[in-house]
XYZ file of C-alpha atoms in Angstrom:
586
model
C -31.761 112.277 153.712
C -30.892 111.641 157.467
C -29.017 115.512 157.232
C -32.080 117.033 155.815
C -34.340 115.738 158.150
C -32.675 116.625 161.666
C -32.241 120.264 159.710
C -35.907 120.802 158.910
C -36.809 119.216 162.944
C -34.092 121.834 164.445
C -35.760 124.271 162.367
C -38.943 123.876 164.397
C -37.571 123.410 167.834
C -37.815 127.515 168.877
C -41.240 126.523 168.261
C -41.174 124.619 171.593
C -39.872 127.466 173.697
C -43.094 129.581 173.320
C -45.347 129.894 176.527
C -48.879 130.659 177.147
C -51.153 130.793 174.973
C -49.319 131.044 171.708
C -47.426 127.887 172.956
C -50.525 125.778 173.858
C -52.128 127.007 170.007
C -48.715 126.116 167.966
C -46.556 123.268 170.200
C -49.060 120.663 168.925
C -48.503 121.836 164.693
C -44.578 121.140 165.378
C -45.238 117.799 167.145
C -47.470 116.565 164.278
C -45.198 117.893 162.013
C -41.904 115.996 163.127
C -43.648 112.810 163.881
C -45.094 112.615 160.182
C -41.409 113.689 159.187
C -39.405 111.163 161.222
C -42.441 108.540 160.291
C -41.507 109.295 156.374
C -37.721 109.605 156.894
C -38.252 105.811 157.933
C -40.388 104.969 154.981
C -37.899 106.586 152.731
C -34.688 104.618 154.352
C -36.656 101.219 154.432
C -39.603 100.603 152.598
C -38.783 102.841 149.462
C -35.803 100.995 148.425
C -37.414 97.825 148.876
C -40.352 98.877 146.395
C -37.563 100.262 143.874
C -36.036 97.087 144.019
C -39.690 95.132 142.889
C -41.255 98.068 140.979
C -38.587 99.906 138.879
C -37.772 98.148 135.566
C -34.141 96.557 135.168
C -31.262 97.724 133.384
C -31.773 100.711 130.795
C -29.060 103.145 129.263
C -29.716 106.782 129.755
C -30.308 107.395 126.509
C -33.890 105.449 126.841
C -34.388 106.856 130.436
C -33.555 110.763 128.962
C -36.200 109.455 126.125
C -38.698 108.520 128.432
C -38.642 112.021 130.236
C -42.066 113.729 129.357
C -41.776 117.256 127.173
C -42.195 119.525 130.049
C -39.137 117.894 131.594
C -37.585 118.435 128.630
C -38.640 121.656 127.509
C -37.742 123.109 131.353
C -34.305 121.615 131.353
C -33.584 123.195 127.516
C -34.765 126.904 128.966
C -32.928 126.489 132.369
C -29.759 125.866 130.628
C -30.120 128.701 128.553
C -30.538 130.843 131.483
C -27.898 129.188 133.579
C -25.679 129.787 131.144
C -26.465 133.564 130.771
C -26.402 133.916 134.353
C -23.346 132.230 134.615
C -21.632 134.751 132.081
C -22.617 137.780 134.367
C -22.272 136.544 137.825
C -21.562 140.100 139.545
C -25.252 141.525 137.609
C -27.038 138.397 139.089
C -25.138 138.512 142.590
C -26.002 142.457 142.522
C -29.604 141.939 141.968
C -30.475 139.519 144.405
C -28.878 141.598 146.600
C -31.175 144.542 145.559
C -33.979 142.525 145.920
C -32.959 141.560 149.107
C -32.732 145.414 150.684
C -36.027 145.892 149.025
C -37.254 143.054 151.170
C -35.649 144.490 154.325
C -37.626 147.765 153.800
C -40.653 146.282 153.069
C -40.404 144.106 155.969
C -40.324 147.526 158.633
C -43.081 148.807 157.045
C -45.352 145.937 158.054
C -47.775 145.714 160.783
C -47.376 143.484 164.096
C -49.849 141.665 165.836
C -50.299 138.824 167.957
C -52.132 136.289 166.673
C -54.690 136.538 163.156
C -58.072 137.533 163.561
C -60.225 134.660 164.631
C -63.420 134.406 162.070
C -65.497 132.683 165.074
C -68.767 132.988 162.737
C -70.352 134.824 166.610
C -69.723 138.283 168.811
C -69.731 138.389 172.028
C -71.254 142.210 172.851
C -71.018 143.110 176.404
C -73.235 146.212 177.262
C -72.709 147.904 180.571
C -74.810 150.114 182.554
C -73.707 152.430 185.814
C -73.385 150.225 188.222
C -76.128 149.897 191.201
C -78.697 150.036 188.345
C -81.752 147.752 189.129
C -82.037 144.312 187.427
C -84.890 145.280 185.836
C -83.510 148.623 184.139
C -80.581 146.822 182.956
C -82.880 144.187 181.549
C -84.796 146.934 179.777
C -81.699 148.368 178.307
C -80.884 144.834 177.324
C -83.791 144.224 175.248
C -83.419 147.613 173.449
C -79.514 146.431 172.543
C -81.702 143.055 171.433
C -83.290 145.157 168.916
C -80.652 147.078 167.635
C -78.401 144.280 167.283
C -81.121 141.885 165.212
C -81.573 144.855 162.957
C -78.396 143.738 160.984
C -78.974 141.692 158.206
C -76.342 139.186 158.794
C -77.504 138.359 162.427
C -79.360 135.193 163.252
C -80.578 135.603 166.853
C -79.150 137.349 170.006
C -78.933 135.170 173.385
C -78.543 137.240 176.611
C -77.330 137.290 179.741
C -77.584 139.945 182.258
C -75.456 139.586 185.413
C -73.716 136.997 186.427
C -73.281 134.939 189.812
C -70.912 136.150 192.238
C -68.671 132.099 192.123
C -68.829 132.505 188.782
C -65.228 132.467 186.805
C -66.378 135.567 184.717
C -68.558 137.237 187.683
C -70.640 140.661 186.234
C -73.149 142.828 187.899
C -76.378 143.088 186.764
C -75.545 146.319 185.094
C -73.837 144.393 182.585
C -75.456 142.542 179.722
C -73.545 139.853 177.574
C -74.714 138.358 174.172
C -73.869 135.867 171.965
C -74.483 136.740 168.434
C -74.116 134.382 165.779
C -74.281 135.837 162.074
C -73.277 134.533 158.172
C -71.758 136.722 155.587
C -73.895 136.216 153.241
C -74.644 139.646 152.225
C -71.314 140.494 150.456
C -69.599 141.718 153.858
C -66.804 141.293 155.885
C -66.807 140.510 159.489
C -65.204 143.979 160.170
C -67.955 145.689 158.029
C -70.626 143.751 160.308
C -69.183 144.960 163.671
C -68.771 148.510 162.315
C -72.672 148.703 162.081
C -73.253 146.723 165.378
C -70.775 149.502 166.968
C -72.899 152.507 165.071
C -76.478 151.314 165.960
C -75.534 150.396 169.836
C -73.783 153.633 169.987
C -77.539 155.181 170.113
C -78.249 153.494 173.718
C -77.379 156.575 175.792
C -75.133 155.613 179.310
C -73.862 151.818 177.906
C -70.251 151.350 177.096
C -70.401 148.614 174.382
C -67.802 145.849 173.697
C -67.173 143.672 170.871
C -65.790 140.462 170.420
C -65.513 136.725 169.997
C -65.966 134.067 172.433
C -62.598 132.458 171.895
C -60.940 135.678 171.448
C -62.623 137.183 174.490
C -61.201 134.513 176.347
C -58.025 134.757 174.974
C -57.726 138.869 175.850
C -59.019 137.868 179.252
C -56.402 135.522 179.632
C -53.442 137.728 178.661
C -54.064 141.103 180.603
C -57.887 140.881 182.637
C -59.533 142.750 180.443
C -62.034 141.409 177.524
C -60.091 143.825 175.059
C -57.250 143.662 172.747
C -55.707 146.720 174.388
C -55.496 147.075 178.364
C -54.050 150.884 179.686
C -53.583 150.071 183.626
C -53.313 152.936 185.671
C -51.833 152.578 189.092
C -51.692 154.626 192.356
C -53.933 154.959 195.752
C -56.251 157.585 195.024
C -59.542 155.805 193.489
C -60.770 159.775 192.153
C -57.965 160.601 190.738
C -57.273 156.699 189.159
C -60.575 157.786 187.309
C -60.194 161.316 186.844
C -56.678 159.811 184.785
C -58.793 156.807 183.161
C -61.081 160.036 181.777
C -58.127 161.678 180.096
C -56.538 158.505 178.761
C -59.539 157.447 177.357
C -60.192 160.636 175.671
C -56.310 160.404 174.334
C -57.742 157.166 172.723
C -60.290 158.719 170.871
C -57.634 161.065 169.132
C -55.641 157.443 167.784
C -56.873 155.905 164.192
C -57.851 151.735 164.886
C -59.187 152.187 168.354
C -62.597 151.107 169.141
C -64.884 150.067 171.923
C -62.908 152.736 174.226
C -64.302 151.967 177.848
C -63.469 153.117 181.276
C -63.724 151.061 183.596
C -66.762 152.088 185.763
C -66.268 153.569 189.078
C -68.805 155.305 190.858
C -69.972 156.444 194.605
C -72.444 153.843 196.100
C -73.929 154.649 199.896
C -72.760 152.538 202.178
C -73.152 152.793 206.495
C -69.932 152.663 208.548
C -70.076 150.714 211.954
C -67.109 152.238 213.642
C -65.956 151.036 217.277
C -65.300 153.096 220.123
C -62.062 151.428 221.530
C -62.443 153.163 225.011
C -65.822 152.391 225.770
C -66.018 148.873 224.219
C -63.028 148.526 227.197
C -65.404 150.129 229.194
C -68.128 147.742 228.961
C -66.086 145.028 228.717
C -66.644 143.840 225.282
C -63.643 143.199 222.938
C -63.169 143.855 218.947
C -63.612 139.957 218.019
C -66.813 139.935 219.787
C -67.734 143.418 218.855
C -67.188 142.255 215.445
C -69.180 138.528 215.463
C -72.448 140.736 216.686
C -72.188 143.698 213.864
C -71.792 140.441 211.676
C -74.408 138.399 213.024
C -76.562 140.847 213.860
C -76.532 143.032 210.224
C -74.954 140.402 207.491
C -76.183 137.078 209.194
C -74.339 134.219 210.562
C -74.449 130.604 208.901
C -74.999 128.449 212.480
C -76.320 125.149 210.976
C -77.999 123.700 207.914
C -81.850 122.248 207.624
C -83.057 119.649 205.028
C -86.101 120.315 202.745
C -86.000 116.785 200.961
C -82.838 115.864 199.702
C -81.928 119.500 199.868
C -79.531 121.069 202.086
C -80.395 124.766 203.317
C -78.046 127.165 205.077
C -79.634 128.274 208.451
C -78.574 131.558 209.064
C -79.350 133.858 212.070
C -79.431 137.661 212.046
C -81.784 140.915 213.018
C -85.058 140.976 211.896
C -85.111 143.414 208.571
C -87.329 146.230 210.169
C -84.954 146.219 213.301
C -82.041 147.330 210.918
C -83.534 148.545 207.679
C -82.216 152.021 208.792
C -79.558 153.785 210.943
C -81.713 154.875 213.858
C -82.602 151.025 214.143
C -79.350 150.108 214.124
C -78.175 152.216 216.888
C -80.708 150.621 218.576
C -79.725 147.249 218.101
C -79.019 145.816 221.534
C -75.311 144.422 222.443
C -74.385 142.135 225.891
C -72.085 144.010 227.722
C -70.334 142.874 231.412
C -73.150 145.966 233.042
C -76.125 143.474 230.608
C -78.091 144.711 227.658
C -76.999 148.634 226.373
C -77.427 149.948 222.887
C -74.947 149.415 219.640
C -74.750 153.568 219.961
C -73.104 153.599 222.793
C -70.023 151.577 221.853
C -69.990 152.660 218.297
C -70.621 155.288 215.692
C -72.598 154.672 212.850
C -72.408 156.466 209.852
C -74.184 156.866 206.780
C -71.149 158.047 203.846
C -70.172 156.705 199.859
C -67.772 154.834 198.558
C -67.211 153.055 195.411
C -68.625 150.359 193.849
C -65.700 148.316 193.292
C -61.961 148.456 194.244
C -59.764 146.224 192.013
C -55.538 145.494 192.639
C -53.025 144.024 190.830
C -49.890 143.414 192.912
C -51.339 144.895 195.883
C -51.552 148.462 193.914
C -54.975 149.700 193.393
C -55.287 149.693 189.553
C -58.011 151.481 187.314
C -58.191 149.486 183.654
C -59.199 151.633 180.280
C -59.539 149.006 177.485
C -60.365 149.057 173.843
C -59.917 147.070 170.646
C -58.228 147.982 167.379
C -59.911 147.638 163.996
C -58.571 148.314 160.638
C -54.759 148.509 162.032
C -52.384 146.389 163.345
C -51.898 146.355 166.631
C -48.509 147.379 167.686
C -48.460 150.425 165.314
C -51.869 151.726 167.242
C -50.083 150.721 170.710
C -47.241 152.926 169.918
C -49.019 155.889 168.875
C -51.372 155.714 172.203
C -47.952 155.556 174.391
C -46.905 158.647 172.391
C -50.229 160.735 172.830
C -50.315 159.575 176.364
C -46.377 160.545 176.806
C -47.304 163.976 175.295
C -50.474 164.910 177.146
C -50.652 163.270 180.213
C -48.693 164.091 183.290
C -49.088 161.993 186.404
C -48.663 162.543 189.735
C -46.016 161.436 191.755
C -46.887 157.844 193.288
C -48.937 157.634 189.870
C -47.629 154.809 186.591
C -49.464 153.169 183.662
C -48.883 149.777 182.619
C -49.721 148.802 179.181
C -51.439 145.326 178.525
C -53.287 143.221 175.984
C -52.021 141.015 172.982
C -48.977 143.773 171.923
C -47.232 142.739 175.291
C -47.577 139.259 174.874
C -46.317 139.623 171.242
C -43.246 141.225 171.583
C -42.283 138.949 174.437
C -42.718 135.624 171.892
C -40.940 137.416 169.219
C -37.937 138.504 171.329
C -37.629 134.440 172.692
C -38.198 133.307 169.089
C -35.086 135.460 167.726
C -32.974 134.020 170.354
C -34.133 130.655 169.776
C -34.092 131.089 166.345
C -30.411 132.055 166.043
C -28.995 129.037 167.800
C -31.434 127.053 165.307
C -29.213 128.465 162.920
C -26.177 127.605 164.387
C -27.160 123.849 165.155
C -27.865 123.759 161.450
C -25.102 125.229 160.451
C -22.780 121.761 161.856
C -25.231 119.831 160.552
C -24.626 121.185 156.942
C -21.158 121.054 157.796
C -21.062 117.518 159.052
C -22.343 116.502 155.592
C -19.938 118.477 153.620
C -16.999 119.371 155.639
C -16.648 122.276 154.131
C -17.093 125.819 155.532
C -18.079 127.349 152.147
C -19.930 125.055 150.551
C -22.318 125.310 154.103
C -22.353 128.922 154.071
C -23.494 128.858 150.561
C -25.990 126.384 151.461
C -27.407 128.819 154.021
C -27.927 131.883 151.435
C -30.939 129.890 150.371
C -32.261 131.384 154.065
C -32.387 135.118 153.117
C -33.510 133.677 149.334
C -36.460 132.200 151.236
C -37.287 135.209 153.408
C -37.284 137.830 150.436
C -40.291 135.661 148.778
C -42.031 135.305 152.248
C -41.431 138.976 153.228
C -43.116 140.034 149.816
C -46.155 137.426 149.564
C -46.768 138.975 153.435
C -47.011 142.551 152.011
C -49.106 141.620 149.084
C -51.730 140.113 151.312
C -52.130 140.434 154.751
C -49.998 143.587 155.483
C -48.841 142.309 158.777
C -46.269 139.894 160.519
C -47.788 138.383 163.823
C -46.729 134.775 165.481
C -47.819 132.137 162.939
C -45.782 134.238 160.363
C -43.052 133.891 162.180
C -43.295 130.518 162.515
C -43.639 130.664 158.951
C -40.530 132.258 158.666
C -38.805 129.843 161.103
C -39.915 126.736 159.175
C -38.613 127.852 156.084
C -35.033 127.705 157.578
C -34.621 123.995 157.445
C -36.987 123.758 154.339
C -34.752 125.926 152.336
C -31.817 124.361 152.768
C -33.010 120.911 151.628
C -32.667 122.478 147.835
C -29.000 123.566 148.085
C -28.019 120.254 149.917
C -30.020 119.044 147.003
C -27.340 120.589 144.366
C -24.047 120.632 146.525
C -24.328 116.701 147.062
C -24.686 116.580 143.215
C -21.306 118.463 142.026
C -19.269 117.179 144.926
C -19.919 113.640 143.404
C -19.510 114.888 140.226
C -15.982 116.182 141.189
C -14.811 112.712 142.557
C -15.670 111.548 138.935
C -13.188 114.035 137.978
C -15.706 116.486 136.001
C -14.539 119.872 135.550
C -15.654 122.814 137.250
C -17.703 124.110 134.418
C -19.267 120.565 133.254
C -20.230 119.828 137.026
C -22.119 123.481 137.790
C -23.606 122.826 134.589
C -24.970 119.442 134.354
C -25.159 119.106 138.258
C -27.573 121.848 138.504
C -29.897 120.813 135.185
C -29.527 117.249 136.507
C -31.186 118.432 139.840
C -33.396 120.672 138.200
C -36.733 118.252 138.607
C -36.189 117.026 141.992
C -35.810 120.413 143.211
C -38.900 121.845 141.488
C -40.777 118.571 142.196
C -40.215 119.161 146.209
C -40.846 122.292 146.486
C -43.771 122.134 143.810
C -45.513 119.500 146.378
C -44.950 121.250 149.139
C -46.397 124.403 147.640
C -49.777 122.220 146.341
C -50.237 121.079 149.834
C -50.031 124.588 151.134
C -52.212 126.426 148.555
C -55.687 124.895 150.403
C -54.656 126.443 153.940
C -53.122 129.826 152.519
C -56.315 130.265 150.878
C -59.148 129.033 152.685
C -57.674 131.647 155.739
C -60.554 133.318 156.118
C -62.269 130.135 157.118
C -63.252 128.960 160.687
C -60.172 126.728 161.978
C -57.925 128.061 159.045
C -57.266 131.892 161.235
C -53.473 130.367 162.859
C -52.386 128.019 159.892
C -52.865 130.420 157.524
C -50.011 133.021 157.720
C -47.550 130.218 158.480
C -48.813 128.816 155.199
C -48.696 132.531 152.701
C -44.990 132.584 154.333
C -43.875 129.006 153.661
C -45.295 129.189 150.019
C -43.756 132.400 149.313
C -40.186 131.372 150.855
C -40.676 128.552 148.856
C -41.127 129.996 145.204
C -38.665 132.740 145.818
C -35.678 130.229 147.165
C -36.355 127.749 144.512
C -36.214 130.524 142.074
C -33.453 131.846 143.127
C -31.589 128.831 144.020
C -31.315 127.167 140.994
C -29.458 130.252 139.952
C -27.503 131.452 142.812
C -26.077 128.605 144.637
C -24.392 127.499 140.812
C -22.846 131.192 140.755
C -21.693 131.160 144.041
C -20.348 127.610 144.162
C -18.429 128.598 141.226
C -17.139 131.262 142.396
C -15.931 129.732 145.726
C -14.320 126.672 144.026
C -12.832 128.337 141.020
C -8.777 129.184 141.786
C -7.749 132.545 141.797
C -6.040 134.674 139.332
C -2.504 135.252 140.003
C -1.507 138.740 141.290
């Protein structure tokens, strides 16, 4: 019992070594899950036998307690043995077709989809609509209520709440361009989520100049989070041109629109805004005796405004702030006129400086001090890592950069194949720490290597119930997959325990395989029966708010589980045998 325990806890522990965001959503299943296990490890070492001791009648012969057994315990025993005993008789057949099974499962596995984490049913989308920039807040409030329309025009949708812009010390700052909306809906109309946004895609596809996003609050957050962007997929494009950053965003994003499962393709916006230069004259600020620092406190006094105390209205605290009068710079020729103190008194800003009236654009993002330009989209009806691929290959094919010039690619896929490569690695020394545990218990090399084929006997079941519903392993599944290492085990433990104490009896080979393994029969299907009950809710209910991250871990766990019991109650007898039988003489 102890064994079992730390096996199914070191099973769990590459659970630990995930970071971000995947680790903060999964550490806390594991640490529930090996606190309720130690906490019934200790019930079953302490409290059990006590109550076995009070509750279980006294002395009885088997013959009453094999009486006593209900028909379905009897009638399963009667068939296993029959088939044990026909399996038995052709070991090589049964050892060939689990192996066949077993390479089906391998190329069924490679043709499944990757993803990061399950589609979140949030019961809400978030739809961000953006305008050009340096749109007034009225136009984009206009455009906002049109989107309102549109959007409310779908049956399943409730309401719409909108915001347009957003404060500059805000976390998620916007421009007023930019118009994001919470709206909640209920499929109640015999559609999926997917089938929802599909329509909320075609009808706000009609609002010429937007680019339209949708998402989930949570999983907005999430996609924010991992690369920046409020998309599943982020396409980064570096260098120090800003024209020719969007000049390559342009061909990229038209690249996207040639690859199946992208959607809400958007560029993001970049466009020429006036702006007036104030540039010094360094020879005649010298001149006049007036250096940059206080060249540079008047321009900022005198044009942005300078904070030099604060007033009280009330209780209320008010920023005084001192600068030109607007109709003394509301255009260049005032500005030049703008009077600066010099050592010869009062002369005008025009003669120290050059001001200029040019463009420049409305925003200049970096990433590690590069300038970077971000093309985003989601994917929809594929998995993610398949759709990733293909974009790297159309962009491989079609695109050639200039020198100076990279892309970075972003977004859940990165994040994904990061936690899968640290969960293999963790993984396999989880598989080596339960390997000398098994062999701690049995001292026996064999007997714990045939204890561990119940692993690849779990994964063929998981591997298949994953293709027959979902289509696609992300990071719960692979949790799944993880967990059912120590789980799996627990059955052949279950059986080897069983014929290596009927061996000290002195039992012979063939008695022992075959009353060992009908003797263990019930417990094993009773385990693995109530382990399947309690996972049937959560594997089926996935769909469900709350349910999105258990759920895969669950389908994987309760197909491991039918396909090593299965097969374990037939295997680990053929192989034991085989191991433990002598061999023939040359």
């Amino acid at each position: 019992i102890l064994n079992s325990t730390l096996i199914i806890i070191a099973s769990f522990v590459p659970l630990f070594f995930l970071s971000g965001i995947e680790g903060r959503l999964l550490k806390p299943l594991g640490i529930a899950f090996i606190i309720a296990l130690a906490a019934s490890t200790l019930v079953a070492l302490t409290l059990t036998p006590v109550l076995c001791s009070f509750l279980l009648a006294g002395n009885k012969s088997k013959e009453d307690t094999a009486d006593k057994e209900p028909f379905s315990a009897r009638w399963l025993k009667t068939k296993y043995s029959s088939a044990l005993d026909k399996v038995l008789g052709h070991p090589k057949a049964c050892l060939y077709s689990v192996e066949a099974l077993g390479l089906l499962a391998i190329i069924l596995f490679f043709t499944l989809g990757r993803g990061f984490l399950p589609n979140f049913n949030e019961g809400s989308f978030t739809i961000n609509v953006s305008a050009m920039p340096g749109i007034s807040l009225e136009q984009s409030d206009s455009i906002g209520k049109v989107a309102e329309r549109l959007i409310l025009t779908v049956p399943e949708v409730k309401n719409v709440a909108r915001k347009t812009g957003r404060a500059e010390l805000d976390e998620h700052a916007l421009g007023v361009n930019t118009s994001e909306m919470e709206v909640p809906y209920v499929l109640d109309k015999g559609r999926s989520k997917s089938d929802v946004a599909r329509e909320l895609r075609e009808k706000l596809s009609a609002i010429p100049g937007v680019n339209v996003e949708i998402g989930q609050p949570i999983s907005h957050r999430i996609d924010a989070m991992l690369s920046g962007s409020q998309s599943q997929v982020a396409v980064k494009i570096f260098g120090d041109d800003l024209d020719r950053l969007y000049a390559i965003g342009q061909q990229i994003s038209s690249e996207m629109k040639e690859v199946r499962g992208l959607e809400d393709i958007n560029v993001e916006q970049q466009i020429s805004r006036p702006q007036l230069e104030i540039v010094p004259r360094r020879q005649l600020l010298a001149r006049y005796g007036i250096t940059l620092p206080e060249f540079a406190q008047y321009v900022r006094m005198a044009v942005g405004g300078d904070v030099v105390s604060q007033v009280y209205v009330g209780n209320k605290p008010y920023d005084l702030t001192v600068k030109v009068a607007d109709s003394h710079r509301d255009t260049r020729k005032a500005i030049e006129d703008l009077m600066i103190e010099s050592s010869e008194g009062m002369i005008p800003l025009s003669y120290v400086a050059d001001v200029k009236v040019g463009s420049g654009p409305n925003t200049i993002n970096r990433e590690n001090v590069n300038r970077v330009l971000t093309v985003s989209a989601n994917v929809d009806g594929r998995d993610l890592k398949s759709t990733v691929d293909e974009l790297k290959k159309h962009v491989a094919e079609h695109i050639s950069l200039p020198e100076g010039y990279y892309v970075v690619y972003g977004g859940q896929f990165e994040n994904e194949a990061a936690a899968t490569r640290m969960l293999l690695i963790t993984s396999v020394l989880a598989i080596i720490l339960i390997f000398f545990l098994i062999y701690t218990e049995f001292r026996s090399v064999k007997q714990s290597l045939v204890i561990l084929v119940n692993m690849p006997l779990a994964a063929i079941g998981g591997i298949l119930i994953l293709r027959l519903t979902s289509g696609e392993i992300n990071i719960p599944a692979i949790i799944g997959f993880i967990s059912l290492m120590g789980i799996s085990v627990r059955n052949g433990m279950l059986l080897m325990t069983c014929y290596n104490n009927l061996e000290a009896r002195g039992v012979s080979l063939d008695e022992r395989v075959r009353y060992g393994s009908t003797d263990r029969l019930l417990p094993i299907v009773m385990t693995a029966l109530t382990s399947a009950l309690a996972l049937i809710p959560i594997a089926v209910r996935g769909g469900e708010p709350g349910n999105e991250l258990q759920s895969p871990m669950a389908i994987v766990i309760l197909g491991g589980l039918i396909s090593s019991t299965l097969l374990n109650i037939f295997i680990v007898p053929v192989l034991y045998k085989k191991i433990t039988q002598p061999s023939n003489p040359a």
